[in-house]
Amino acid sequence: MGRRLEGMSVLVTGGGSGIGEACVHRLTAKGAKVTLTGRRAEKIQTVAEKAGPNALAVPGDVTSAADRAAMIEAAVEFGGGLEVLVNSAANMYRGPVDELTEEGLQDIFSSNVIAPMLLTGLALPHLRERAGAVIFFGSVHTQRAFPGASPYAATKGALETLTGVLAAELGPQGVRVSCVRPGGVLTEINQRAGLMDDATAAARMASLGPAHAIGRPGTADEVAESVEYLAQAEWHTGAVLTIDGGLGLGVTNA
Ligand SMILES: NC(=O)c1ccc[n+]([C@@H]2O[C@H](COP(=O)([O-])OP(=O)(O)OC[C@H]3O[C@@H](n4cnc5c(N)ncnc54)[C@H](OP(=O)(O)O)[C@@H]3O)[C@@H](O)[C@H]2O)c1
C-alpha cells in the first residue's frame, strides 16, 4: 500500500465508542498518532489510556465552532501535522415523518452532515501539506429502507453524495475523500438516542443476521479495517466503500 501508518497523524471524531473507538485502537496499534474526540471526556480518556502513548483524548463537540478549531489544533500539535480526518461522530434520530421536529432534524443534520463538512474545510490546509485524506461514514440505510429512519438515512445519503463532489474538488489539491458504508454493527448509537436499551439493541442486531449474505452483523473492528485501508490507499478517492457482510444486497430467498 502507498502509505505507512507509522507516524501518521489522524483525527478521529466520535472516538470514544463503537467504530470510532475501533479505529483508534487499530491505527494506534500500527504506529499512527491518533487524536480522538467526543463530548464525554471520561469515555474518550478511557479509550486513549487503553490505546497508549500514540493516542490523545481531546474532549469536544463537533457542532461547536470553537471545539472544532481546538480539536484540529490539538491533532496538528500532537501528530506534527494532520494527514487523515476520520469523521465517525454521528447521532441517530428516527420517527414517523409526521412526528419529526424541526429541532430534531436540525440537530441531526448539524452533527452528522454540517459538522464533518466544516471540519473538512478547517482541516484542509493541513491535509494539503501532507497530501492527506478525509473519510466519511455513510450507511446501509442509503441502500435498504428502514421505515421511520428517514432523518438518519437522509444525513448518510448527504455524506455519500458529497464524497464524490469533494473528491473532485480536493483531488487537484492532492487530498483524497472517501466514504465507508457499514452495515449492521452493534454499538451504542441507538441507545444514546434513547431508542432502546442494550439488550433490545443486541436482540435487534442479532435478528438482522439472516439478512446478511455472510449471515451475521459485523464488528466495529471489521469496519475499522476499511478505514485503515483508506488511510493508506493512494489511488482511492471519491468512492463509497461498502463493508456490510452483504446486508445491502437485499438477499431474498423467495
Ligand atoms: N453501527 C452501525 O451499524 C453503523 C452502520 C452504518 C454507519 N454507521 C456510522 O458509523 C459511525 C460510528 O457510529 P457507531 O455506530 O460507532 O456509533 P457510536 O458508538 O454511537 O459512536 C458515535 C460517537 O460519536 C460521538 N458524537 C456524537 N455526537 C457528537 C458530537 N456532536 N461531537 C462529538 N462527538 C459526537 C459519540 O460520543 P459522545 O456522545 O460522547 O459525543 C459517540 O462516541 C457513525 O457515523 C455512524 O453513522 C454505523
Short mmCIF file of C-alpha atoms and ligand atoms in Angstrom, two decimals:
data_model
loop_
_atom_site.label_atom_id
_atom_site.label_comp_id
_atom_site.label_asym_id
_atom_site.label_seq_id
_atom_site.Cartn_x
_atom_site.Cartn_y
_atom_site.Cartn_z
CA MET A 1 0.00 0.00 0.00
CA GLY A 2 1.04 3.59 -0.68
CA ARG A 3 1.44 4.88 2.84
CA ARG A 4 2.68 3.71 6.18
CA LEU A 5 0.60 4.16 9.30
CA GLU A 6 3.73 4.56 11.39
CA GLY A 7 3.79 8.21 12.49
CA MET A 8 0.64 9.14 10.52
CA SER A 9 -1.33 11.91 12.26
CA VAL A 10 -5.06 11.11 12.36
CA LEU A 11 -8.03 12.87 13.95
CA VAL A 12 -10.95 10.55 14.79
CA THR A 13 -14.20 12.22 15.81
CA GLY A 14 -16.56 10.07 17.86
CA GLY A 15 -13.54 8.08 19.02
CA GLY A 16 -14.98 7.24 22.42
CA SER A 17 -17.16 4.35 21.31
CA GLY A 18 -18.14 1.94 18.55
CA ILE A 19 -16.50 2.19 15.17
CA GLY A 20 -14.53 5.35 16.05
CA GLU A 21 -13.05 3.60 19.08
CA ALA A 22 -12.11 0.60 16.95
CA CYS A 23 -10.35 2.96 14.51
CA VAL A 24 -8.35 4.46 17.37
CA HIS A 25 -7.14 1.03 18.53
CA ARG A 26 -6.40 -0.29 15.05
CA LEU A 27 -4.49 2.81 13.93
CA THR A 28 -2.51 3.41 17.13
CA ALA A 29 -1.52 -0.26 17.22
CA LYS A 30 0.12 0.25 13.82
CA GLY A 31 2.00 3.35 14.99
CA ALA A 32 -0.32 6.20 13.93
CA LYS A 33 -0.59 9.23 16.21
CA VAL A 34 -4.31 9.48 16.82
CA THR A 35 -6.19 12.37 18.38
CA LEU A 36 -9.70 11.34 19.36
CA THR A 37 -12.62 13.48 20.29
CA GLY A 38 -16.14 13.20 21.68
CA ARG A 39 -18.38 15.06 24.11
CA ARG A 40 -17.97 12.67 27.07
CA ALA A 41 -14.47 13.36 28.39
CA GLU A 42 -14.27 10.17 30.53
CA LYS A 43 -15.25 7.99 27.60
CA ILE A 44 -12.51 9.24 25.25
CA GLN A 45 -9.97 9.35 28.07
CA THR A 46 -10.59 5.66 28.82
CA VAL A 47 -10.09 4.78 25.15
CA ALA A 48 -6.90 6.86 24.97
CA GLU A 49 -5.46 5.22 28.08
CA LYS A 50 -6.16 1.77 26.65
CA ALA A 51 -4.61 2.74 23.31
CA GLY A 52 -1.41 4.05 24.94
CA PRO A 53 1.00 6.87 24.12
CA ASN A 54 0.01 7.11 20.45
CA ALA A 55 -3.44 8.39 21.45
CA LEU A 56 -4.53 11.80 22.74
CA ALA A 57 -8.06 12.46 24.01
CA VAL A 58 -9.42 15.95 23.37
CA PRO A 59 -12.98 16.49 24.62
CA GLY A 60 -15.14 18.42 22.17
CA ASP A 61 -18.44 18.78 20.38
CA VAL A 62 -18.20 18.75 16.59
CA THR A 63 -21.20 21.09 16.38
CA SER A 64 -19.24 23.83 18.21
CA ALA A 65 -17.00 26.06 16.06
CA ALA A 66 -14.62 26.68 18.96
CA ASP A 67 -14.35 22.95 19.72
CA ARG A 68 -13.74 22.11 16.06
CA ALA A 69 -10.86 24.59 15.95
CA ALA A 70 -9.45 23.22 19.20
CA MET A 71 -9.57 19.58 18.05
CA ILE A 72 -7.79 20.36 14.77
CA GLU A 73 -5.16 22.39 16.60
CA ALA A 74 -4.62 19.61 19.15
CA ALA A 75 -4.27 16.98 16.41
CA VAL A 76 -1.77 19.11 14.48
CA GLU A 77 0.31 19.64 17.61
CA PHE A 78 0.15 16.02 18.79
CA GLY A 79 0.83 14.48 15.38
CA GLY A 80 3.14 17.19 13.99
CA GLY A 81 0.58 17.97 11.26
CA LEU A 82 -2.63 16.28 10.14
CA GLU A 83 -2.83 13.61 7.46
CA VAL A 84 -6.23 11.93 7.86
CA LEU A 85 -9.58 13.17 9.19
CA VAL A 86 -11.95 10.34 10.16
CA ASN A 87 -15.48 11.72 10.66
CA SER A 88 -17.05 8.99 12.78
CA ALA A 89 -19.12 11.17 15.16
CA ALA A 90 -22.83 10.91 14.40
CA ASN A 91 -26.19 10.53 16.05
CA MET A 92 -29.41 8.62 15.36
CA TYR A 93 -32.82 10.27 15.19
CA ARG A 94 -35.86 8.40 13.94
CA GLY A 95 -39.62 8.53 14.00
CA PRO A 96 -42.68 8.70 11.73
CA VAL A 97 -42.37 11.67 9.37
CA ASP A 98 -45.43 13.41 10.83
CA GLU A 99 -43.87 13.31 14.30
CA LEU A 100 -40.43 14.69 13.46
CA THR A 101 -39.50 18.03 14.97
CA GLU A 102 -37.62 20.87 13.34
CA GLU A 103 -35.17 20.92 16.25
CA GLY A 104 -34.53 17.19 15.98
CA LEU A 105 -33.88 17.43 12.25
CA GLN A 106 -31.62 20.44 12.64
CA ASP A 107 -29.66 18.67 15.37
CA ILE A 108 -29.04 15.53 13.36
CA PHE A 109 -28.04 17.43 10.24
CA SER A 110 -25.80 19.63 12.36
CA SER A 111 -23.84 16.74 13.91
CA ASN A 112 -23.96 14.27 11.01
CA VAL A 113 -23.52 16.50 7.94
CA ILE A 114 -22.71 20.13 8.68
CA ALA A 115 -20.02 19.43 11.30
CA PRO A 116 -18.00 16.98 9.18
CA MET A 117 -18.17 19.37 6.21
CA LEU A 118 -16.94 22.29 8.31
CA LEU A 119 -14.24 20.15 9.93
CA THR A 120 -13.06 19.14 6.48
CA GLY A 121 -12.72 22.79 5.50
CA LEU A 122 -10.82 23.56 8.67
CA ALA A 123 -8.50 20.58 8.26
CA LEU A 124 -7.82 21.29 4.59
CA PRO A 125 -4.68 23.46 4.91
CA HIS A 126 -3.07 20.70 7.00
CA LEU A 127 -4.31 17.88 4.77
CA ARG A 128 -2.90 19.69 1.72
CA GLU A 129 0.54 19.83 3.33
CA ARG A 130 0.53 16.04 3.78
CA ALA A 131 -1.45 15.13 0.65
CA GLY A 132 -3.86 13.58 3.12
CA ALA A 133 -7.37 12.19 3.18
CA VAL A 134 -10.86 12.69 4.56
CA ILE A 135 -13.06 9.74 5.46
CA PHE A 136 -16.83 10.00 5.97
CA PHE A 137 -19.28 7.33 7.11
CA GLY A 138 -22.36 6.55 5.04
CA SER A 139 -24.70 3.71 5.94
CA VAL A 140 -26.60 0.71 4.64
CA HIS A 141 -29.60 2.96 5.36
CA THR A 142 -28.97 4.50 1.92
CA GLN A 143 -29.36 1.05 0.32
CA ARG A 144 -32.13 -0.54 2.40
CA ALA A 145 -35.26 1.27 3.58
CA PHE A 146 -35.83 1.15 7.33
CA PRO A 147 -39.28 2.76 7.86
CA GLY A 148 -39.06 5.50 10.48
CA ALA A 149 -35.35 6.13 9.93
CA SER A 150 -35.70 8.89 7.35
CA PRO A 151 -33.72 11.57 9.26
CA TYR A 152 -30.66 9.37 9.77
CA ALA A 153 -30.84 7.93 6.23
CA ALA A 154 -31.05 11.45 4.78
CA THR A 155 -27.90 12.55 6.61
CA LYS A 156 -26.00 9.47 5.46
CA GLY A 157 -27.19 9.97 1.88
CA ALA A 158 -25.83 13.52 2.04
CA LEU A 159 -22.40 12.29 3.14
CA GLU A 160 -22.24 9.62 0.44
CA THR A 161 -23.13 12.23 -2.20
CA LEU A 162 -20.74 14.91 -1.06
CA THR A 163 -17.88 12.37 -1.04
CA GLY A 164 -17.72 12.42 -4.84
CA VAL A 165 -18.07 16.18 -5.15
CA LEU A 166 -15.38 16.88 -2.56
CA ALA A 167 -13.08 14.27 -4.11
CA ALA A 168 -13.33 16.14 -7.41
CA GLU A 169 -12.85 19.48 -5.67
CA LEU A 170 -9.90 18.47 -3.50
CA GLY A 171 -8.18 15.96 -5.77
CA PRO A 172 -6.28 18.70 -7.63
CA GLN A 173 -5.07 19.88 -4.21
CA GLY A 174 -3.70 16.40 -3.51
CA VAL A 175 -6.37 15.46 -0.96
CA ARG A 176 -8.40 12.22 -1.22
CA VAL A 177 -12.01 11.94 0.00
CA SER A 178 -13.65 8.59 0.69
CA CYS A 179 -16.67 7.17 2.44
CA VAL A 180 -17.13 3.92 4.34
CA ARG A 181 -20.63 2.44 4.18
CA PRO A 182 -21.07 -0.03 7.06
CA GLY A 183 -23.93 -2.44 7.54
CA GLY A 184 -25.13 -3.60 10.94
CA VAL A 185 -22.64 -3.25 13.82
CA LEU A 186 -23.72 -3.37 17.45
CA THR A 187 -22.69 -0.04 19.02
CA GLU A 188 -24.36 2.43 21.36
CA ILE A 189 -25.77 4.76 18.69
CA ASN A 190 -29.42 3.76 19.22
CA GLN A 191 -29.10 3.62 23.00
CA ARG A 192 -27.53 7.09 23.14
CA ALA A 193 -30.56 8.36 21.22
CA GLY A 194 -32.82 6.82 23.86
CA LEU A 195 -34.42 4.49 21.33
CA MET A 196 -33.73 1.20 23.10
CA ASP A 197 -31.75 -0.42 25.92
CA ASP A 198 -28.62 -2.54 25.43
CA ALA A 199 -30.49 -5.87 25.48
CA THR A 200 -33.05 -4.71 22.90
CA ALA A 201 -30.28 -3.32 20.69
CA ALA A 202 -28.42 -6.65 20.85
CA ALA A 203 -31.58 -8.64 20.04
CA ARG A 204 -32.45 -6.33 17.15
CA MET A 205 -28.95 -6.63 15.69
CA ALA A 206 -29.00 -10.44 16.05
CA SER A 207 -32.35 -10.54 14.25
CA LEU A 208 -30.71 -8.80 11.27
CA GLY A 209 -28.24 -11.69 10.90
CA PRO A 210 -30.12 -13.65 8.22
CA ALA A 211 -30.46 -10.52 6.06
CA HIS A 212 -26.67 -10.52 5.58
CA ALA A 213 -25.12 -12.63 2.81
CA ILE A 214 -22.46 -13.59 5.38
CA GLY A 215 -25.22 -14.46 7.87
CA ARG A 216 -24.20 -12.14 10.69
CA PRO A 217 -23.76 -8.48 11.59
CA GLY A 218 -20.22 -7.13 11.62
CA THR A 219 -17.86 -5.89 14.31
CA ALA A 220 -16.55 -2.38 14.78
CA ASP A 221 -13.04 -3.63 14.07
CA GLU A 222 -14.13 -5.14 10.75
CA VAL A 223 -15.26 -1.66 9.72
CA ALA A 224 -12.12 -0.03 11.11
CA GLU A 225 -10.11 -2.30 8.81
CA SER A 226 -11.54 -0.42 5.83
CA VAL A 227 -10.62 2.90 7.44
CA GLU A 228 -7.07 1.59 7.80
CA TYR A 229 -7.09 0.73 4.09
CA LEU A 230 -8.49 4.10 3.00
CA ALA A 231 -5.96 6.00 5.11
CA GLN A 232 -3.19 4.39 3.08
CA ALA A 233 -4.65 3.82 -0.39
CA GLU A 234 -3.09 6.48 -2.62
CA TRP A 235 -5.37 5.90 -5.61
CA HIS A 236 -8.69 5.61 -3.78
CA THR A 237 -10.85 8.71 -3.90
CA GLY A 238 -14.45 9.68 -4.49
CA ALA A 239 -15.84 6.22 -3.82
CA VAL A 240 -18.12 4.75 -1.22
CA LEU A 241 -16.63 1.54 0.14
CA THR A 242 -19.35 -0.85 1.28
CA ILE A 243 -18.41 -3.08 4.20
CA ASP A 244 -21.62 -4.74 5.32
CA GLY A 245 -21.44 -8.53 5.12
CA GLY A 246 -23.80 -8.30 2.15
CA LEU A 247 -26.69 -6.62 4.03
CA GLY A 248 -27.08 -4.02 1.31
CA LEU A 249 -27.62 -6.71 -1.33
CA GLY A 250 -31.17 -7.28 -0.13
CA VAL A 251 -30.71 -11.05 -0.04
CA THR A 252 -34.08 -12.58 -0.94
CA ASN A 253 -34.81 -16.29 -0.66
CA ALA A 254 -38.19 -16.34 -2.37
N1 LIG B 1 -23.25 0.88 14.00
C1 LIG B 1 -23.72 0.71 12.78
O1 LIG B 1 -24.41 -0.28 12.50
C2 LIG B 1 -23.44 1.74 11.72
C3 LIG B 1 -23.89 1.46 10.43
C4 LIG B 1 -23.65 2.38 9.43
C5 LIG B 1 -22.96 3.55 9.71
N2 LIG B 1 -22.53 3.80 10.97
C6 LIG B 1 -21.80 5.05 11.21
O2 LIG B 1 -20.58 4.77 11.87
C7 LIG B 1 -20.17 5.91 12.63
C8 LIG B 1 -19.87 5.49 14.06
O3 LIG B 1 -21.09 5.10 14.67
P1 LIG B 1 -21.18 3.99 15.79
O4 LIG B 1 -22.18 3.01 15.35
O5 LIG B 1 -19.83 3.55 16.17
O6 LIG B 1 -21.89 4.82 16.96
P2 LIG B 1 -21.43 5.28 18.39
O7 LIG B 1 -20.77 4.19 19.15
O8 LIG B 1 -22.64 5.91 18.99
O9 LIG B 1 -20.32 6.39 18.08
C9 LIG B 1 -20.61 7.71 17.73
C10 LIG B 1 -19.74 8.61 18.59
O10 LIG B 1 -19.93 9.95 18.16
C11 LIG B 1 -19.83 10.79 19.29
N3 LIG B 1 -20.58 12.01 18.99
C12 LIG B 1 -21.89 12.13 18.71
N4 LIG B 1 -22.22 13.41 18.55
C13 LIG B 1 -21.07 14.12 18.73
C14 LIG B 1 -20.77 15.49 18.71
N5 LIG B 1 -21.71 16.41 18.49
N6 LIG B 1 -19.49 15.87 18.92
C15 LIG B 1 -18.52 14.96 19.15
N7 LIG B 1 -18.76 13.62 19.20
C16 LIG B 1 -20.02 13.22 18.99
C17 LIG B 1 -20.44 10.00 20.45
O11 LIG B 1 -19.84 10.33 21.69
P3 LIG B 1 -20.41 11.49 22.64
O12 LIG B 1 -21.88 11.26 22.79
O13 LIG B 1 -19.63 11.33 23.90
O14 LIG B 1 -20.09 12.78 21.95
C18 LIG B 1 -20.08 8.56 20.08
O15 LIG B 1 -18.93 8.11 20.78
C19 LIG B 1 -21.33 6.92 12.53
O16 LIG B 1 -21.03 7.85 11.53
C20 LIG B 1 -22.50 6.05 12.12
O17 LIG B 1 -23.48 6.79 11.44
C21 LIG B 1 -22.76 2.92 11.99
#
